[in-house]
mmCIF file of C-alpha atoms and ligand atoms in Angstrom:
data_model
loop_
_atom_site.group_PDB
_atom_site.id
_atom_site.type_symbol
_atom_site.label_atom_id
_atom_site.label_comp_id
_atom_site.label_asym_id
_atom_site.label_seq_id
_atom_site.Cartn_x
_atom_site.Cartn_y
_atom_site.Cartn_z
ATOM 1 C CA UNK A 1 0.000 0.000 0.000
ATOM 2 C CA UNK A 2 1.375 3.013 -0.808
ATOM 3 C CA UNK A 3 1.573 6.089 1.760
ATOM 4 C CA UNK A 4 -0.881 8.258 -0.037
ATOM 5 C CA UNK A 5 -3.852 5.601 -0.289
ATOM 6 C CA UNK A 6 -6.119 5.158 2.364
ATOM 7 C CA UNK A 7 -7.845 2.368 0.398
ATOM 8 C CA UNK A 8 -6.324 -0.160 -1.807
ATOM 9 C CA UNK A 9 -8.802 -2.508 -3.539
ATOM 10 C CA UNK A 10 -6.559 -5.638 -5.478
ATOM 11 C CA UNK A 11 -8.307 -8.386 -7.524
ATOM 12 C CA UNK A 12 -11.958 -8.099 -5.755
ATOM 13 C CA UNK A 13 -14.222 -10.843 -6.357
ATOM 14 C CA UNK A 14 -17.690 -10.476 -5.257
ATOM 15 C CA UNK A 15 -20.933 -13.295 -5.418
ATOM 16 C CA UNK A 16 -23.910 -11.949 -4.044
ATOM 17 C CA UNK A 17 -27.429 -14.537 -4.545
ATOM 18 C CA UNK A 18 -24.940 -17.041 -7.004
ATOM 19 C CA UNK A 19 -24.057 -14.324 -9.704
ATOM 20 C CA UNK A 20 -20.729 -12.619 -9.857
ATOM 21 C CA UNK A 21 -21.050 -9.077 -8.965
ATOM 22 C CA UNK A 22 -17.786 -7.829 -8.575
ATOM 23 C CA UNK A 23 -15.049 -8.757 -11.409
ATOM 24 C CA UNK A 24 -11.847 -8.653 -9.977
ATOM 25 C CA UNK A 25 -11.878 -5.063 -9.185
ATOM 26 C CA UNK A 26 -8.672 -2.965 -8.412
ATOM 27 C CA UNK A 27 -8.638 0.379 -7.604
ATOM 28 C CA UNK A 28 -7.220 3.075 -5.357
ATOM 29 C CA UNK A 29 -8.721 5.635 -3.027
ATOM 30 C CA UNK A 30 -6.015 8.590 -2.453
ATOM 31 C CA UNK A 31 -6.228 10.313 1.050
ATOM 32 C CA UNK A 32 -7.684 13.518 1.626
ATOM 33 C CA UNK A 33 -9.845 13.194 -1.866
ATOM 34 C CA UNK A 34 -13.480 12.818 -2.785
ATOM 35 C CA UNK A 35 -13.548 10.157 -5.078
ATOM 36 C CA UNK A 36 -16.938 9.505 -7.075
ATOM 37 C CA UNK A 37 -18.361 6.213 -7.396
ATOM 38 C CA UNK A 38 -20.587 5.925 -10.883
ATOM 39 C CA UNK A 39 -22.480 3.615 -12.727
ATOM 40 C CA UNK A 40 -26.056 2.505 -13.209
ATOM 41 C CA UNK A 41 -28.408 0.847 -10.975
ATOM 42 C CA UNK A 42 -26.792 -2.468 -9.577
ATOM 43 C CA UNK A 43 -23.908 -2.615 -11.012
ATOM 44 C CA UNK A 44 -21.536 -3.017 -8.220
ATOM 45 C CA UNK A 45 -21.460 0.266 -6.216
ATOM 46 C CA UNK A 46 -23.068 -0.860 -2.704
ATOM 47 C CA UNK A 47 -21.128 -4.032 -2.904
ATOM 48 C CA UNK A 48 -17.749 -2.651 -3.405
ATOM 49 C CA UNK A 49 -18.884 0.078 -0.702
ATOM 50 C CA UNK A 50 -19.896 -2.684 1.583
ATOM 51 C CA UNK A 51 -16.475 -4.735 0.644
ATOM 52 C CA UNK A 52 -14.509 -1.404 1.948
ATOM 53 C CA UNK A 53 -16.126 -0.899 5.622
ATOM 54 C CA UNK A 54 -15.763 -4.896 5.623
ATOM 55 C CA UNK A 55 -19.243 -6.070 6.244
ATOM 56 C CA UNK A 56 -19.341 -8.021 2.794
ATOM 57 C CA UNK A 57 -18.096 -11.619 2.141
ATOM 58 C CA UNK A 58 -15.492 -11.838 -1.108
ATOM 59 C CA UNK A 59 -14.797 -14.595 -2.997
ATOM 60 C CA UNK A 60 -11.422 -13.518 -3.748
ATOM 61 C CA UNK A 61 -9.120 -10.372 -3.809
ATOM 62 C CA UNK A 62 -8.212 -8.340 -0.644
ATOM 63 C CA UNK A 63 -9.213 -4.677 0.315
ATOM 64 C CA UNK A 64 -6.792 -2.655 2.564
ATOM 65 C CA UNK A 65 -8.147 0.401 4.718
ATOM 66 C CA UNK A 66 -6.126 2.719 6.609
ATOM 67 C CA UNK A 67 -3.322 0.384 6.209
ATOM 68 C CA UNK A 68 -5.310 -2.591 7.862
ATOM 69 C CA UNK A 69 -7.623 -5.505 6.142
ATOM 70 C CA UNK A 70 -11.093 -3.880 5.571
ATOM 71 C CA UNK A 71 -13.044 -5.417 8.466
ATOM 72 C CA UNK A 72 -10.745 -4.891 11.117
ATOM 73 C CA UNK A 73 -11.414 -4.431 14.306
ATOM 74 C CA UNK A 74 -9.158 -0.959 14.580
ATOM 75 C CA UNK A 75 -10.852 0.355 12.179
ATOM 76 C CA UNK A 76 -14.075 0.356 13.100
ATOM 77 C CA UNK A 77 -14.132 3.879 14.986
ATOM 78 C CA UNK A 78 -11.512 5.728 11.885
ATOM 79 C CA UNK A 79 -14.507 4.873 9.281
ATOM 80 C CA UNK A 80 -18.203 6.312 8.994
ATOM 81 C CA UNK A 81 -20.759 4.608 6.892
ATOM 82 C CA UNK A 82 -24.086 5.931 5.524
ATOM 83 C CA UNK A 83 -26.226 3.599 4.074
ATOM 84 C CA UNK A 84 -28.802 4.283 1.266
ATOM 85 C CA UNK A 85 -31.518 2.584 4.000
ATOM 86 C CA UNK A 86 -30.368 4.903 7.282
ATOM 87 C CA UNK A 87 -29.996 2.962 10.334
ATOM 88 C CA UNK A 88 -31.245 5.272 12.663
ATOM 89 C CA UNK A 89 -34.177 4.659 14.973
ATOM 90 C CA UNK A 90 -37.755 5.915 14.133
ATOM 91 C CA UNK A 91 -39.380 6.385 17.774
ATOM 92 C CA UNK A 92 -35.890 8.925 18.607
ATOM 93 C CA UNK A 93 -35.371 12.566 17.307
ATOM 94 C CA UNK A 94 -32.237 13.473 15.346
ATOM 95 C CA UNK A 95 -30.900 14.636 18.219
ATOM 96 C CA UNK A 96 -31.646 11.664 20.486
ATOM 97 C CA UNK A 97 -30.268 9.203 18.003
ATOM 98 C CA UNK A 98 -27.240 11.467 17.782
ATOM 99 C CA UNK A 99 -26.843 11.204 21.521
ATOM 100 C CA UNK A 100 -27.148 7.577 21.498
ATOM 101 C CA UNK A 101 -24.726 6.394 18.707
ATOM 102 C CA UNK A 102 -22.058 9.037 19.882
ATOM 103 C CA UNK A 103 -22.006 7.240 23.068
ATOM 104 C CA UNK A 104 -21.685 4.131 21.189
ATOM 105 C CA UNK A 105 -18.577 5.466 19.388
ATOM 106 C CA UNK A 106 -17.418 6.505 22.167
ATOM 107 C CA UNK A 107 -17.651 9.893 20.384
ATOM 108 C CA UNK A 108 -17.695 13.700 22.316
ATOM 109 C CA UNK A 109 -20.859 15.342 23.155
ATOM 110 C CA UNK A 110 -20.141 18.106 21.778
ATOM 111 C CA UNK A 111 -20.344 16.163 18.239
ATOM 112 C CA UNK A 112 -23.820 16.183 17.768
ATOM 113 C CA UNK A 113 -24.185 19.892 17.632
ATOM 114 C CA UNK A 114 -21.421 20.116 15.383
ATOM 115 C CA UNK A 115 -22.961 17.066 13.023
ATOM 116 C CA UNK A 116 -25.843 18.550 12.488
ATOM 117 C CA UNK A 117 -24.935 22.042 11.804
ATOM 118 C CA UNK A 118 -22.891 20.151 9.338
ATOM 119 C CA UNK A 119 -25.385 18.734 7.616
ATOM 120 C CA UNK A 120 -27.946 21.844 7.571
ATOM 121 C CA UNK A 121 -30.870 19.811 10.230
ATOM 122 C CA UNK A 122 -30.785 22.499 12.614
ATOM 123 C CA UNK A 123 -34.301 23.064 12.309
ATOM 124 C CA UNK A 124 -35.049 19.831 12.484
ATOM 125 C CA UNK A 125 -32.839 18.375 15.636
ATOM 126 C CA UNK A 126 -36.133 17.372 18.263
ATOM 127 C CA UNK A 127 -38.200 16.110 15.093
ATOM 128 C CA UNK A 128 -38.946 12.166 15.797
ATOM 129 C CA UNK A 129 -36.618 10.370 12.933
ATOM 130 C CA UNK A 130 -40.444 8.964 11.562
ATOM 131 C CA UNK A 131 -41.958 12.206 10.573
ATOM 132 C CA UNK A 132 -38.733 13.186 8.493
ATOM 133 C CA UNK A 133 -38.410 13.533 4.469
ATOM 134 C CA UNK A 134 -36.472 11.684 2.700
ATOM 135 C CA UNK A 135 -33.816 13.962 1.859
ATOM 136 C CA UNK A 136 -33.491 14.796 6.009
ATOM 137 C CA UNK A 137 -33.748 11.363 6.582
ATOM 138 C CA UNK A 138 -30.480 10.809 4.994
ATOM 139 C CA UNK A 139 -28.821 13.953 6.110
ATOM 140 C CA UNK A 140 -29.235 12.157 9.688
ATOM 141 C CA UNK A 141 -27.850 8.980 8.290
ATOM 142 C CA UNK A 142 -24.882 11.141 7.000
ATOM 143 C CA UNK A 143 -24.760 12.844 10.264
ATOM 144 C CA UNK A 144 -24.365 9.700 11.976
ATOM 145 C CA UNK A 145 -21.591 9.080 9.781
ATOM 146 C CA UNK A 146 -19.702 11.830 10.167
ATOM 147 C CA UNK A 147 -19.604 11.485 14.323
ATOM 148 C CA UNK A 148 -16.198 11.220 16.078
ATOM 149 C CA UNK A 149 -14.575 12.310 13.271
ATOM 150 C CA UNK A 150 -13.920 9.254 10.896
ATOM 151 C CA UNK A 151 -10.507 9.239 8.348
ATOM 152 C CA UNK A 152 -12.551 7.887 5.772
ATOM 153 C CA UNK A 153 -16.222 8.312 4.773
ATOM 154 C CA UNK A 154 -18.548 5.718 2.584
ATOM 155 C CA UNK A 155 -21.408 7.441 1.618
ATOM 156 C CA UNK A 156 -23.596 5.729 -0.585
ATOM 157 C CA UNK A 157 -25.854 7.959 -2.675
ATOM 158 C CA UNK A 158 -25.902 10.749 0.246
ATOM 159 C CA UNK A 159 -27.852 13.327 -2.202
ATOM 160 C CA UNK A 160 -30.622 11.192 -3.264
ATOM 161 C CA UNK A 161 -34.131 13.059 -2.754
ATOM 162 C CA UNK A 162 -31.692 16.440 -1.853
ATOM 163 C CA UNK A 163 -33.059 20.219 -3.767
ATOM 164 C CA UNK A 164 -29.687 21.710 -5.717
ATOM 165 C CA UNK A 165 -29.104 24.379 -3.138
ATOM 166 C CA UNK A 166 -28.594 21.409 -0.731
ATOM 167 C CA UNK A 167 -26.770 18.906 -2.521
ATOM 168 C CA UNK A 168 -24.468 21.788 -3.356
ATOM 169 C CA UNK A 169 -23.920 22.609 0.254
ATOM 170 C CA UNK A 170 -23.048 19.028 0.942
ATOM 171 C CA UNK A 171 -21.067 18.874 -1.472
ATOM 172 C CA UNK A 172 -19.270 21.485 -0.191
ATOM 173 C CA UNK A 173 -18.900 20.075 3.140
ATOM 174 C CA UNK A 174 -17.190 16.849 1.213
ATOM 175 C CA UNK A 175 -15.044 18.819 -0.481
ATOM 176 C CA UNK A 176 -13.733 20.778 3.261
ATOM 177 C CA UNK A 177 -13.547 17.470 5.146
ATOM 178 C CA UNK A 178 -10.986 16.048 2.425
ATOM 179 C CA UNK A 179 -9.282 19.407 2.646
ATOM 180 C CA UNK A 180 -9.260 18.252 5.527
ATOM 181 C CA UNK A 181 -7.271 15.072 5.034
ATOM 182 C CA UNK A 182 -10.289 13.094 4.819
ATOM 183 C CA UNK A 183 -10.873 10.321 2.407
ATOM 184 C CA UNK A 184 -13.928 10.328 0.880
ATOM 185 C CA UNK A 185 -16.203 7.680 -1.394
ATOM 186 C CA UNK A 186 -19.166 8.623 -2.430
ATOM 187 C CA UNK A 187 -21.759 6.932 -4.509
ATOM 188 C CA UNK A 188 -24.078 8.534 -7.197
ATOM 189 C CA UNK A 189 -26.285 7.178 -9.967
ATOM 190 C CA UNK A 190 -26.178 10.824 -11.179
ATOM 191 C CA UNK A 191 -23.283 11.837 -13.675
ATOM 192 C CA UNK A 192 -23.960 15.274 -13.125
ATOM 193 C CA UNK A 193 -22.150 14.524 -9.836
ATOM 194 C CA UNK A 194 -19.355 13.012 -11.066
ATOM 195 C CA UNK A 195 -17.752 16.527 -12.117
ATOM 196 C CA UNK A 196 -18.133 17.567 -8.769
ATOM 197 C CA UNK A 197 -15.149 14.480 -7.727
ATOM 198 C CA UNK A 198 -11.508 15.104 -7.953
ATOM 199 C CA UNK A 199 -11.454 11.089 -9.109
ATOM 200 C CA UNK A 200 -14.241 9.139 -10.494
ATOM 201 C CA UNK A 201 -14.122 5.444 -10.762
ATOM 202 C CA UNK A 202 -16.957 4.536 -13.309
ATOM 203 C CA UNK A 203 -18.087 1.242 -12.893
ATOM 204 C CA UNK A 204 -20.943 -0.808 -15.184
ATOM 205 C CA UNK A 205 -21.823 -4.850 -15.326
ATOM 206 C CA UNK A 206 -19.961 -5.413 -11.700
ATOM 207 C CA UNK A 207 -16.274 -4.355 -13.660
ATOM 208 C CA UNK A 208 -14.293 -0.753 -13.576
ATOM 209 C CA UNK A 209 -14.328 0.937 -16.662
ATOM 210 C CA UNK A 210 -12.132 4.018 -15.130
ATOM 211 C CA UNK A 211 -10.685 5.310 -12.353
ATOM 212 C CA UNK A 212 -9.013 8.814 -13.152
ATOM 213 C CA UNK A 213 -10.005 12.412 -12.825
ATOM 214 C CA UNK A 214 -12.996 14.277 -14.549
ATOM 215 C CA UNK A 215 -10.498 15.867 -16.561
ATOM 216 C CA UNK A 216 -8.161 13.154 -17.853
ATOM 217 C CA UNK A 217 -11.657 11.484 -18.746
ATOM 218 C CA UNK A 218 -12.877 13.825 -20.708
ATOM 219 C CA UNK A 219 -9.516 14.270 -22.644
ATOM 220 C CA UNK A 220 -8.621 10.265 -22.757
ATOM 221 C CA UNK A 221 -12.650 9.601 -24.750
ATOM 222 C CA UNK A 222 -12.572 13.298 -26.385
ATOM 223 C CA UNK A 223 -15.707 13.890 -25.343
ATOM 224 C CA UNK A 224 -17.542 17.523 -23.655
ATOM 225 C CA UNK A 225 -19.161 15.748 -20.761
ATOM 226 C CA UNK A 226 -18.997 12.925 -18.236
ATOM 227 C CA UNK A 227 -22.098 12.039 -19.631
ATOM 228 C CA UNK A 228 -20.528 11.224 -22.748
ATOM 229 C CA UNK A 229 -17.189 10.188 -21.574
ATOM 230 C CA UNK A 230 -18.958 7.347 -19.935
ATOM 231 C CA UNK A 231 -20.728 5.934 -22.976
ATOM 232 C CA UNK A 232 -17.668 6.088 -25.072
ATOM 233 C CA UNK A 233 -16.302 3.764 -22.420
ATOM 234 C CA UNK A 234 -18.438 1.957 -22.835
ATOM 235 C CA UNK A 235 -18.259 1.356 -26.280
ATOM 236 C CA UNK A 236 -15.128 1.075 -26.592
ATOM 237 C CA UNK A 237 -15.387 -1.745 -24.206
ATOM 238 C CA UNK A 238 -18.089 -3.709 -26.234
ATOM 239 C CA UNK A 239 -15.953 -2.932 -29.391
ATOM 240 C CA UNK A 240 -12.911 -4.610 -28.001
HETATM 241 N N1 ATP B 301 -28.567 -9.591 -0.965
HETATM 242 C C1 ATP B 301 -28.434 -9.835 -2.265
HETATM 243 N N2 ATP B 301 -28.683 -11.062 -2.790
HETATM 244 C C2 ATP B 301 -28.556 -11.307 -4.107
HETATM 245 N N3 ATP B 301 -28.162 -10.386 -5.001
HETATM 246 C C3 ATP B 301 -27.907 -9.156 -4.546
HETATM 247 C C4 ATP B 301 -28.024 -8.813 -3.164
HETATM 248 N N4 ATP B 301 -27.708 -7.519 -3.020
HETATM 249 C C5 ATP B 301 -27.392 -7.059 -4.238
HETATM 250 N N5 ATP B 301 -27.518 -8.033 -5.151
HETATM 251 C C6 ATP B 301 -27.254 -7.919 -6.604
HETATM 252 O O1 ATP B 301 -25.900 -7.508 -6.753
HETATM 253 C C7 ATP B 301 -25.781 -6.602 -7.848
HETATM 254 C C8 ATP B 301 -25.058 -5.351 -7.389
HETATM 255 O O2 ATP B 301 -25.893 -4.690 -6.437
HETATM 256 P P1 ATP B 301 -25.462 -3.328 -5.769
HETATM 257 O O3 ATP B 301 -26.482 -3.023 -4.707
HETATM 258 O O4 ATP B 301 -24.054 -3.418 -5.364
HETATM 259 O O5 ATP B 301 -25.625 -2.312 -6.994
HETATM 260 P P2 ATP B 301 -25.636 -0.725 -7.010
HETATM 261 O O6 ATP B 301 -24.760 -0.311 -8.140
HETATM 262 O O7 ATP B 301 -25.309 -0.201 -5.664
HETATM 263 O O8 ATP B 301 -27.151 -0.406 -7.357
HETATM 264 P P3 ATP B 301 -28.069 0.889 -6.987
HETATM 265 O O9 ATP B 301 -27.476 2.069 -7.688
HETATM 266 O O10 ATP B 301 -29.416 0.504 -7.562
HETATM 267 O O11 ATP B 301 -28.090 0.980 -5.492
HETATM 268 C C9 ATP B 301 -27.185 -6.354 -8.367
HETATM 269 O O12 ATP B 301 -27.384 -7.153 -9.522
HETATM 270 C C10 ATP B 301 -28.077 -6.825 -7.239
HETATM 271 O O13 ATP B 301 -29.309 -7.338 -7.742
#
């Protein structure tokens, strides 16, 4: 593993229900960068999420975190994980379930105020977790996440449901925690999002079809948009 990469994904092999789901994936997650995680609808993205915070099984490969196997028990406090479904509890405020799973981390107090001015639910901090929308739904799911101050983040499709005015301002807040020297991964069905990454690994069928910047995309397929860039990878993937 080199010194930069907080992640290093070699050879990843993934059967989920009998099929193959991951195809010996290899990538590399930088530190301190937001790296975008693209493709369509199941192709791969919440497995190989799911392979880095080490709750999924793998038929072959290995996936190093923070310069330990992914699963370990070390890391289990340096990583925060929000799930598409958020595992928060429905009878509890956002505050209340902030309370509760910073004392399971082990976390400061002082935390949940700081969580959730980060992600904009001031307003919202003694609502009961049932009568939220969507989109605050997940912001407490990412606030969750972001508790005790994790190295690296795993955010899968955090901006789901969100207006523009606050998907920008999360990501915003992405972009400060890696200037932070956070890593982040973030998943997105959206390729409007992708230009918003400093890398992108674009991923269709279970296989990586990049993993580069927005910028060396667009020049390596010649192409105006990510939109585009994508299909031409895709194509040129058929075609070979
Ligand atoms: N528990 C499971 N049992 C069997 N197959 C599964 C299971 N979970 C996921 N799969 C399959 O694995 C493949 C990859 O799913 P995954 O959730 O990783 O995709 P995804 O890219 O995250 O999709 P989406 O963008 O819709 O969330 C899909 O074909 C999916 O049907």
């Amino acid at each position: 593993m080199t010194s930069s990469a907080a992640v290093e994904v070699n050879g990843l092999r993934v059967h989920r229900g009998g099929r193959l789901v991951l195809r010996d994936v290899s990538c590399t997650l930088p530190q301190g960068v937001v790296t975008g995680l693209l493709g369509p609808s199941g192709c791969g993205k919440t497995t190989l999420m799911r392979a880095v915070v080490g709750v999924q099984i793998v038929s072959a490969g290995s996936v190093a975190v923070l310069g330990s196997p992914a699963g370990s028990p070390g890391l289990r406090n340096r990583i925060g994980y929000a799930t598409q479904n958020p595992a928060v509890y429905a009878d509890l405020t956002v505050a209340e379930n902030l309370r509760y799973f910073c004392s399971v981390l082990r976390a400061s107090r002082s935390d949940v105020q700081r969580v959730i001015d980060e992600v904009g639910l001031g307003g919202h901090a003694d609502q009961l977790v049932s009568s939220l929308s969507g989109g605050e739904l997940s912001r407490t799911s990412l606030a969750v996440a972001l508790l005790g101050k994790p190295e690296l983040l795993v955010l899968d499709e955090p901006t789901v449901g969100l207006d523009p005015l606050l998907r920008d301002e999360l990501w915003t807040l992405f972009r400060t925690l890696a200037s932070r020297g956070v890593t982040l991964l973030v998943s997105s069905h959206v390729m409007d999002e992708a230009a918003r990454c400093e890398r992108l690994l674009l991923m269709r069928d279970g296989s990586l079809l990049a993993d580069d910047t927005p910028g060396a995309l667009l020049v390596q397929t010649s192409t105006g948009d990510l939109e585009q860039a994508f299909l031409s990878l895709v194509r040129a993937k058929e075609a070979a």
